[in-house]
Short mmCIF file of C-alpha atoms in Angstrom, two decimals:
data_model
loop_
_atom_site.label_atom_id
_atom_site.label_comp_id
_atom_site.label_asym_id
_atom_site.label_seq_id
_atom_site.Cartn_x
_atom_site.Cartn_y
_atom_site.Cartn_z
CA MET A 1 75.66 -76.58 43.24
CA ARG A 2 72.55 -74.54 43.97
CA HIS A 3 71.13 -74.74 40.45
CA ASP A 4 71.69 -77.50 37.95
CA LEU A 5 70.45 -79.14 34.79
CA THR A 6 71.34 -82.44 33.13
CA LEU A 7 70.84 -82.64 29.40
CA ARG A 8 71.85 -84.89 26.55
CA ILE A 9 73.10 -83.62 23.19
CA GLY A 10 73.77 -86.41 20.70
CA PRO A 11 75.79 -89.09 22.51
CA ALA A 12 77.06 -86.80 25.31
CA THR A 13 75.33 -86.07 28.61
CA PHE A 14 76.21 -82.89 30.48
CA ARG A 15 75.45 -81.85 34.02
CA ILE A 16 75.62 -78.09 34.30
CA GLY A 17 75.75 -76.60 37.76
CA SER A 18 75.59 -72.90 38.54
CA ALA A 19 75.78 -70.65 41.56
CA TRP A 20 73.10 -68.48 39.90
CA ALA A 21 69.64 -69.40 38.59
CA GLY A 22 69.81 -67.21 35.45
CA PRO A 23 72.06 -69.30 33.19
CA ILE A 24 70.26 -72.54 34.13
CA ASP A 25 66.82 -71.00 33.46
CA GLN A 26 67.99 -69.82 30.02
CA LEU A 27 69.46 -73.24 29.20
CA ALA A 28 66.25 -74.98 30.35
CA ARG A 29 64.17 -72.80 28.01
CA LEU A 30 66.44 -73.19 24.98
CA TYR A 31 67.03 -76.94 25.49
CA ALA A 32 63.38 -77.69 26.39
CA ALA A 33 62.95 -80.11 23.45
CA TYR A 34 66.08 -82.14 24.28
CA PRO A 35 65.87 -85.44 26.23
CA GLN A 36 65.26 -84.92 29.92
CA VAL A 37 67.85 -87.05 31.70
CA GLU A 38 67.65 -85.79 35.26
CA GLY A 39 69.59 -88.12 37.56
CA ALA A 40 71.49 -89.74 34.68
CA ILE A 41 75.22 -90.29 34.99
CA ALA A 42 76.74 -87.46 33.03
CA ASP A 43 79.74 -87.75 30.74
CA PHE A 44 80.81 -84.26 31.74
CA THR A 45 80.21 -81.76 34.49
CA VAL A 46 80.30 -78.02 33.81
CA ARG A 47 80.38 -75.63 36.75
CA LEU A 48 79.70 -71.91 36.68
CA GLN A 49 80.99 -70.55 39.93
CA PRO A 50 81.87 -67.13 41.34
CA THR A 51 85.50 -66.07 40.90
CA SER A 52 85.40 -65.26 44.64
CA LEU A 53 82.77 -65.40 47.37
CA ALA A 54 81.90 -61.71 46.99
CA ARG A 55 81.59 -62.03 43.21
CA ARG A 56 78.42 -64.08 43.62
CA TRP A 57 76.56 -60.86 44.45
CA VAL A 58 78.76 -57.85 43.69
CA ARG A 59 79.34 -57.43 39.92
CA PRO A 60 78.87 -61.21 39.57
CA SER A 61 81.77 -62.78 37.77
CA ILE A 62 81.71 -66.35 36.42
CA PHE A 63 84.59 -68.78 36.45
CA ILE A 64 83.97 -71.73 34.07
CA THR A 65 85.27 -75.07 35.26
CA GLY A 66 84.39 -78.77 35.20
CA ASP A 67 86.00 -82.17 34.69
CA HIS A 68 88.45 -80.58 32.28
CA GLY A 69 89.39 -76.98 32.96
CA LEU A 70 91.62 -74.30 31.58
CA ALA A 71 93.56 -72.66 34.38
CA ASP A 72 93.81 -69.31 32.66
CA ALA A 73 90.20 -69.07 31.37
CA ALA A 74 89.10 -65.44 31.70
CA PRO A 75 86.14 -64.81 34.03
CA MET A 76 82.88 -63.71 32.39
CA SER A 77 80.05 -61.40 33.40
CA LEU A 78 76.87 -63.04 34.74
CA SER A 79 74.97 -61.41 31.86
CA HIS A 80 76.97 -63.75 29.59
CA GLY A 81 76.10 -66.79 31.72
CA LEU A 82 74.45 -68.68 28.86
CA LEU A 83 77.58 -68.23 26.76
CA ALA A 84 79.71 -69.40 29.70
CA ALA A 85 77.64 -72.60 29.96
CA GLU A 86 77.88 -73.24 26.22
CA MET A 87 81.63 -72.59 26.25
CA GLY A 88 81.96 -74.91 29.22
CA MET A 89 80.14 -77.72 27.38
CA ASN A 90 82.30 -77.20 24.27
CA LEU A 91 85.43 -77.23 26.38
CA GLN A 92 84.49 -80.52 28.05
CA MET A 93 83.81 -82.12 24.65
CA ALA A 94 86.98 -80.74 23.09
CA LEU A 95 89.22 -81.87 25.93
CA GLY A 96 87.54 -85.04 27.11
CA TRP A 97 85.59 -86.86 24.37
CA ARG A 98 87.23 -90.08 23.19
CA ARG A 99 84.43 -92.15 21.64
CA HIS A 100 84.59 -90.45 18.22
CA LEU A 101 87.08 -88.41 16.27
CA LEU A 102 86.02 -84.86 16.97
CA LEU A 103 86.16 -82.47 14.03
CA HIS A 104 85.66 -78.76 14.55
CA ALA A 105 83.09 -78.60 11.79
CA SER A 106 79.42 -78.03 11.09
CA SER A 107 77.31 -80.67 9.37
CA VAL A 108 73.93 -81.11 7.69
CA GLU A 109 72.28 -84.21 6.24
CA LYS A 110 70.05 -85.06 3.30
CA ASP A 111 68.93 -88.55 2.19
CA GLY A 112 71.26 -90.20 4.71
CA ARG A 113 74.32 -88.43 3.36
CA VAL A 114 76.21 -85.73 5.20
CA LEU A 115 77.76 -82.44 4.13
CA VAL A 116 80.62 -81.49 6.48
CA MET A 117 81.92 -77.91 6.59
CA THR A 118 85.08 -76.91 8.41
CA GLY A 119 86.88 -73.62 8.80
CA GLU A 120 88.08 -71.10 11.30
CA SER A 121 85.78 -68.96 13.39
CA GLY A 122 84.20 -66.40 11.05
CA SER A 123 84.38 -68.66 7.97
CA GLY A 124 80.59 -68.88 7.87
CA LYS A 125 80.32 -72.61 8.63
CA SER A 126 77.89 -72.15 11.53
CA THR A 127 75.67 -69.70 9.66
CA LEU A 128 75.62 -71.89 6.57
CA ALA A 129 74.66 -74.97 8.57
CA ALA A 130 71.95 -73.04 10.42
CA LEU A 131 70.47 -71.69 7.19
CA LEU A 132 70.71 -75.00 5.30
CA GLY A 133 68.85 -76.51 8.26
CA GLU A 134 65.94 -74.21 7.33
CA ARG A 135 66.13 -75.13 3.63
CA GLY A 136 65.42 -78.85 3.44
CA TRP A 137 68.56 -80.19 5.12
CA ARG A 138 68.68 -81.71 8.57
CA PHE A 139 70.94 -79.68 10.85
CA MET A 140 73.43 -81.97 12.65
CA GLY A 141 75.74 -79.52 14.39
CA ASP A 142 77.54 -76.21 14.07
CA GLU A 143 80.58 -76.84 16.24
CA PHE A 144 81.60 -80.51 16.32
CA ALA A 145 81.07 -83.30 13.79
CA LEU A 146 81.65 -86.69 15.40
CA LEU A 147 83.38 -89.20 13.10
CA ASP A 148 82.61 -92.79 14.11
CA LEU A 149 85.86 -94.74 14.36
CA ASP A 150 84.36 -98.02 13.11
CA SER A 151 81.66 -97.18 10.59
CA GLY A 152 83.09 -93.90 9.26
CA ALA A 153 79.67 -92.25 9.75
CA ILE A 154 79.24 -88.68 10.93
CA LEU A 155 77.12 -88.45 14.07
CA PRO A 156 75.17 -85.35 15.12
CA PHE A 157 75.94 -83.05 18.01
CA PRO A 158 73.12 -80.53 17.52
CA ARG A 159 73.69 -78.11 20.36
CA LEU A 160 72.47 -74.53 20.15
CA VAL A 161 73.92 -72.66 17.19
CA SER A 162 76.19 -69.86 18.28
CA LEU A 163 75.72 -66.90 15.94
CA LYS A 164 78.02 -63.92 15.95
CA ASN A 165 77.64 -60.30 14.86
CA ARG A 166 76.32 -60.01 11.27
CA ALA A 167 75.13 -63.62 11.18
CA ILE A 168 72.59 -62.88 13.93
CA ASP A 169 70.27 -60.73 11.76
CA VAL A 170 70.55 -63.09 8.79
CA VAL A 171 69.48 -66.15 10.78
CA GLU A 172 66.93 -64.28 12.90
CA ASP A 173 65.14 -63.27 9.70
CA ALA A 174 65.05 -66.89 8.57
CA VAL A 175 63.91 -68.60 11.78
CA GLY A 176 61.94 -65.98 13.75
CA ASP A 177 62.37 -64.77 17.31
CA VAL A 178 60.87 -67.76 19.15
CA ARG A 179 63.85 -70.00 18.45
CA MET A 180 66.42 -67.36 19.38
CA GLY A 181 68.11 -66.95 22.75
CA PRO A 182 68.88 -63.64 24.47
CA MET A 183 71.18 -61.17 22.74
CA LEU A 184 74.56 -61.25 24.48
CA ARG A 185 76.27 -57.96 23.70
CA ALA A 186 79.97 -57.12 23.81
CA THR A 187 81.36 -60.59 24.53
CA ALA A 188 85.00 -61.36 23.73
CA LYS A 189 83.81 -62.37 20.22
CA GLY A 190 81.41 -59.45 19.75
CA ASP A 191 77.63 -59.85 19.92
CA ILE A 192 76.41 -63.43 20.23
CA ARG A 193 72.93 -64.91 20.02
CA HIS A 194 72.04 -68.60 20.18
CA MET A 195 69.56 -70.35 17.91
CA VAL A 196 67.57 -73.47 18.80
CA PRO A 197 67.81 -76.08 16.00
CA ARG A 198 64.61 -77.25 14.33
CA ALA A 199 62.62 -80.00 16.06
CA ASP A 200 63.72 -82.64 13.49
CA ALA A 201 67.39 -81.97 14.29
CA VAL A 202 66.73 -82.71 17.96
CA ALA A 203 64.38 -85.66 17.38
CA ARG A 204 66.93 -87.37 15.09
CA MET A 205 70.06 -86.52 17.05
CA ASP A 206 71.04 -90.18 17.45
CA GLU A 207 70.94 -90.77 13.70
CA GLY A 208 74.20 -90.44 11.79
CA GLY A 209 74.93 -90.50 8.08
CA LYS A 210 77.62 -91.29 5.56
CA PRO A 211 79.90 -88.30 4.82
CA ALA A 212 79.44 -87.38 1.15
CA LEU A 213 81.05 -83.94 0.73
CA LEU A 214 83.57 -81.86 2.68
CA LEU A 215 83.62 -78.10 2.19
CA PHE A 216 86.07 -75.48 3.40
CA PRO A 217 83.82 -72.40 3.26
CA ARG A 218 85.15 -68.84 3.49
CA PHE A 219 82.85 -65.87 3.71
CA GLY A 220 84.34 -62.85 1.89
CA PRO A 221 84.17 -60.69 -1.22
CA ASP A 222 85.11 -63.42 -3.74
CA THR A 223 83.21 -66.22 -5.42
CA ASP A 224 85.33 -69.26 -6.09
CA ILE A 225 85.38 -73.06 -5.96
CA ARG A 226 88.72 -74.85 -5.69
CA ALA A 227 89.82 -78.46 -5.46
CA VAL A 228 91.86 -79.27 -2.33
CA GLY A 229 94.62 -81.90 -2.29
CA GLN A 230 94.33 -84.85 0.10
CA GLY A 231 97.50 -83.86 1.94
CA GLU A 232 96.14 -80.40 2.66
CA ILE A 233 92.78 -81.85 3.68
CA PHE A 234 94.46 -84.22 6.12
CA MET A 235 96.55 -81.43 7.62
CA ARG A 236 93.60 -79.08 8.00
CA LEU A 237 91.43 -81.78 9.58
CA THR A 238 94.10 -82.74 12.10
CA GLN A 239 94.28 -79.06 13.01
CA ALA A 240 90.49 -79.03 13.26
CA SER A 241 90.39 -82.06 15.55
CA THR A 242 90.89 -81.69 19.29
CA ASN A 243 91.37 -85.42 19.94
CA TYR A 244 93.17 -86.80 16.87
CA VAL A 245 96.44 -87.31 18.78
CA ALA A 246 94.69 -88.73 21.86
CA LEU A 247 92.85 -91.38 19.83
CA GLY A 248 96.05 -92.86 18.40
CA GLU A 249 95.87 -95.47 15.66
CA PRO A 250 92.05 -95.70 15.43
CA GLY A 251 91.99 -91.92 14.85
CA PHE A 252 94.61 -92.24 12.09
CA ALA A 253 92.65 -95.03 10.40
CA ALA A 254 89.33 -93.15 10.61
CA LEU A 255 90.71 -89.84 9.39
CA THR A 256 92.69 -91.28 6.47
CA ARG A 257 89.62 -93.24 5.37
CA PHE A 258 87.56 -90.02 5.54
CA VAL A 259 90.15 -88.05 3.52
CA GLN A 260 90.46 -90.75 0.86
CA SER A 261 86.75 -91.35 0.43
CA VAL A 262 85.04 -87.97 0.79
CA PRO A 263 85.27 -85.45 -2.08
CA ALA A 264 86.31 -81.98 -0.93
CA ARG A 265 86.20 -78.40 -2.22
CA ALA A 266 87.09 -74.97 -0.87
CA ILE A 267 84.40 -72.37 -1.54
CA ASP A 268 84.56 -68.59 -1.24
CA PHE A 269 81.17 -66.90 -1.09
CA PRO A 270 80.03 -63.30 -0.70
CA SER A 271 76.42 -64.04 0.34
CA GLY A 272 74.15 -66.78 1.61
CA GLU A 273 72.47 -67.09 -1.79
CA ALA A 274 75.82 -67.59 -3.52
CA ALA A 275 76.75 -70.27 -0.96
CA PHE A 276 73.41 -72.12 -1.39
CA GLU A 277 73.91 -72.16 -5.16
CA MET A 278 77.43 -73.58 -4.79
CA VAL A 279 76.34 -76.18 -2.25
CA ASP A 280 73.45 -77.33 -4.47
CA ARG A 281 75.72 -77.54 -7.51
CA LEU A 282 78.52 -79.42 -5.74
CA TRP A 283 76.03 -81.73 -4.01
CA GLY A 284 74.69 -82.67 -7.43
CA GLU A 285 78.07 -82.96 -9.13
CA VAL A 286 80.52 -84.53 -6.71
CA ALA A 287 78.72 -85.76 -3.58
CA MET B 1 126.51 -90.99 11.11
CA GLY B 2 126.30 -89.62 7.56
CA ILE B 3 127.69 -91.56 4.62
CA THR B 4 130.06 -93.64 6.78
CA GLY B 5 127.50 -94.71 9.36
CA TYR B 6 125.13 -97.66 9.59
CA TYR B 7 121.41 -97.67 10.19
CA ARG B 8 118.70 -100.21 10.97
CA LEU B 9 114.93 -100.42 11.05
CA ASP B 10 113.68 -101.74 14.38
CA ALA B 11 110.51 -103.86 14.37
CA ARG B 12 109.15 -101.67 17.18
CA ASP B 13 109.33 -98.65 14.88
CA ALA B 14 107.28 -100.19 12.07
CA THR B 15 104.87 -97.57 10.70
CA HIS B 16 101.51 -97.71 8.96
CA ALA B 17 101.70 -95.89 5.64
CA CYS B 18 98.87 -94.17 3.81
CA LEU B 19 99.28 -92.56 0.40
CA LEU B 20 97.44 -89.23 -0.04
CA ASP B 21 97.97 -87.81 -3.53
CA ASP B 22 101.71 -87.16 -3.72
CA LEU B 23 102.56 -87.46 -0.04
CA VAL B 24 102.73 -90.38 2.33
CA LEU B 25 101.52 -90.43 5.92
CA LEU B 26 103.48 -92.62 8.30
CA TYR B 27 101.73 -93.43 11.56
CA HIS B 28 104.23 -94.49 14.22
CA PRO B 29 102.28 -96.44 16.88
CA ARG B 30 105.13 -96.35 19.37
CA SER B 31 105.06 -92.55 19.66
CA GLY B 32 101.50 -91.93 18.42
CA GLN B 33 102.93 -89.45 15.93
CA THR B 34 101.85 -89.03 12.32
CA HIS B 35 104.63 -88.01 9.94
CA MET B 36 103.97 -86.50 6.51
CA VAL B 37 106.75 -87.39 4.11
CA ILE B 38 107.40 -87.12 0.40
CA SER B 39 109.70 -88.88 -2.04
CA PRO B 40 112.43 -90.13 -1.54
CA VAL B 41 111.70 -90.92 2.13
CA PRO B 42 109.08 -93.67 1.49
CA GLU B 43 111.36 -95.22 -1.14
CA ILE B 44 114.34 -95.25 1.27
CA LEU B 45 112.25 -96.91 3.99
CA ASP B 46 110.96 -99.47 1.48
CA GLN B 47 114.52 -100.61 0.87
CA MET B 48 115.21 -101.26 4.56
CA CYS B 49 114.44 -104.65 6.08
CA ILE B 50 113.76 -105.07 9.78
CA ASP B 51 116.98 -105.38 11.85
CA GLU B 52 119.24 -105.33 8.79
CA ARG B 53 122.37 -103.17 9.19
CA VAL B 54 122.68 -100.91 6.15
CA SER B 55 124.72 -97.89 5.13
CA ALA B 56 123.72 -94.97 2.94
CA ALA B 57 125.85 -96.57 0.21
CA ASP B 58 123.93 -99.87 0.46
CA LEU B 59 120.65 -98.03 0.12
CA HIS B 60 121.97 -95.92 -2.74
CA ASP B 61 122.90 -99.04 -4.67
CA ARG B 62 119.48 -100.63 -4.11
CA LEU B 63 117.63 -97.45 -5.06
CA ALA B 64 119.83 -96.92 -8.13
CA GLN B 65 118.50 -100.19 -9.57
CA ARG B 66 115.00 -98.73 -9.65
CA PHE B 67 115.47 -94.96 -9.92
CA ASP B 68 117.71 -92.52 -11.75
CA LEU B 69 119.57 -90.96 -8.82
CA GLY B 70 122.05 -88.89 -10.83
CA PRO B 71 125.76 -88.74 -9.87
CA ARG B 72 126.58 -91.02 -6.93
CA ALA B 73 128.73 -88.35 -5.24
CA ALA B 74 125.71 -86.04 -4.99
CA ALA B 75 123.07 -88.66 -4.16
CA LEU B 76 124.97 -90.38 -1.35
CA PRO B 77 125.11 -87.43 1.09
CA GLU B 78 121.46 -86.70 0.33
CA ILE B 79 120.41 -90.24 1.28
CA ALA B 80 122.55 -90.03 4.43
CA ALA B 81 120.88 -86.73 5.36
CA HIS B 82 117.43 -88.31 5.00
CA LEU B 83 118.53 -91.24 7.16
CA ASP B 84 119.81 -88.88 9.84
CA ALA B 85 116.48 -87.02 9.71
CA LEU B 86 114.65 -90.35 10.14
CA VAL B 87 116.86 -91.12 13.15
CA ALA B 88 115.94 -87.74 14.63
CA LEU B 89 112.23 -88.57 14.12
CA GLY B 90 112.67 -91.93 15.84
CA LEU B 91 111.73 -93.99 12.77
CA VAL B 92 115.20 -95.39 12.10
CA ARG B 93 117.97 -96.23 14.60
CA PRO B 94 121.75 -96.04 14.31
CA ALA B 95 123.29 -99.50 13.99
#
């Protein structure tokens, strides 16, 4: 394609090609600190191409595709090109990665031990991980936690943090403008702005850790901490994994070991401060 | 099948079990499926030996030695229903 970039995030190498320079320029700026792997053999290819020949120039419209594609993926405006590239990379991971059990979860690390947080979009897991990454924890990822099938360790996948709507201001205040991407208004999920993880998260992105606590966070009006049964944890994690079925028996062995060995709690929190207090307390008590 | 039928456990359908609190996961390598089951399903499977032809009545009598199953007339159809469900899942075969 006319414009392209090859970058490595954790164990995965992506080659992103685009018919337009804009999305690649934005990616190059935001991923400047990541390993430069030009010419490397990529695990995945992501392509941002016009929905038709005319749509390269007239009201440019992006179709996201790659090694693994979704036939009915809706086209996106060129102004959302960065988001299209990020979605494309996520899609390739979700559909194609087989080397680890993929959990749709955020993760942060302290003293070699990892806090894993999983929940639906809007639960606050990305925002919490981003903010904890500014408060003495090492940010490991906001979208996918990679569970090693042999060692049981969680490995980082510290791509850009995708912040939505109200979370944007909160994180922007904490990290400053330099580490923030362009504001993408009125996407299918509302306003989105990407945050570049701290330098230590990128420098140590090959370094995993032992999972020590699993949280199911939920942002809302209530404050609560609840125990979660192992059966429910297993069910929710299989729902949160895009490749559990594909991995077969090794996936079953890795996930059951994780469920049996990692303490878990569900937390409801009305504010970042309340969540930090709960995380600190639980980290001290049960992790 | 039901209470008059016979069932058997095929070696190819052997599962890996994992106990999580009060439920049991059964991973079936042949299909790649994970089944979540609760009592009495694990206990019924425990009483079945590979390739042995057994009826619901045989299993009832074995289980009754270890558990209080209540009146036989009520327990028997219940065991048969579980066996039929296991056949539908592909974990047990008709014999």
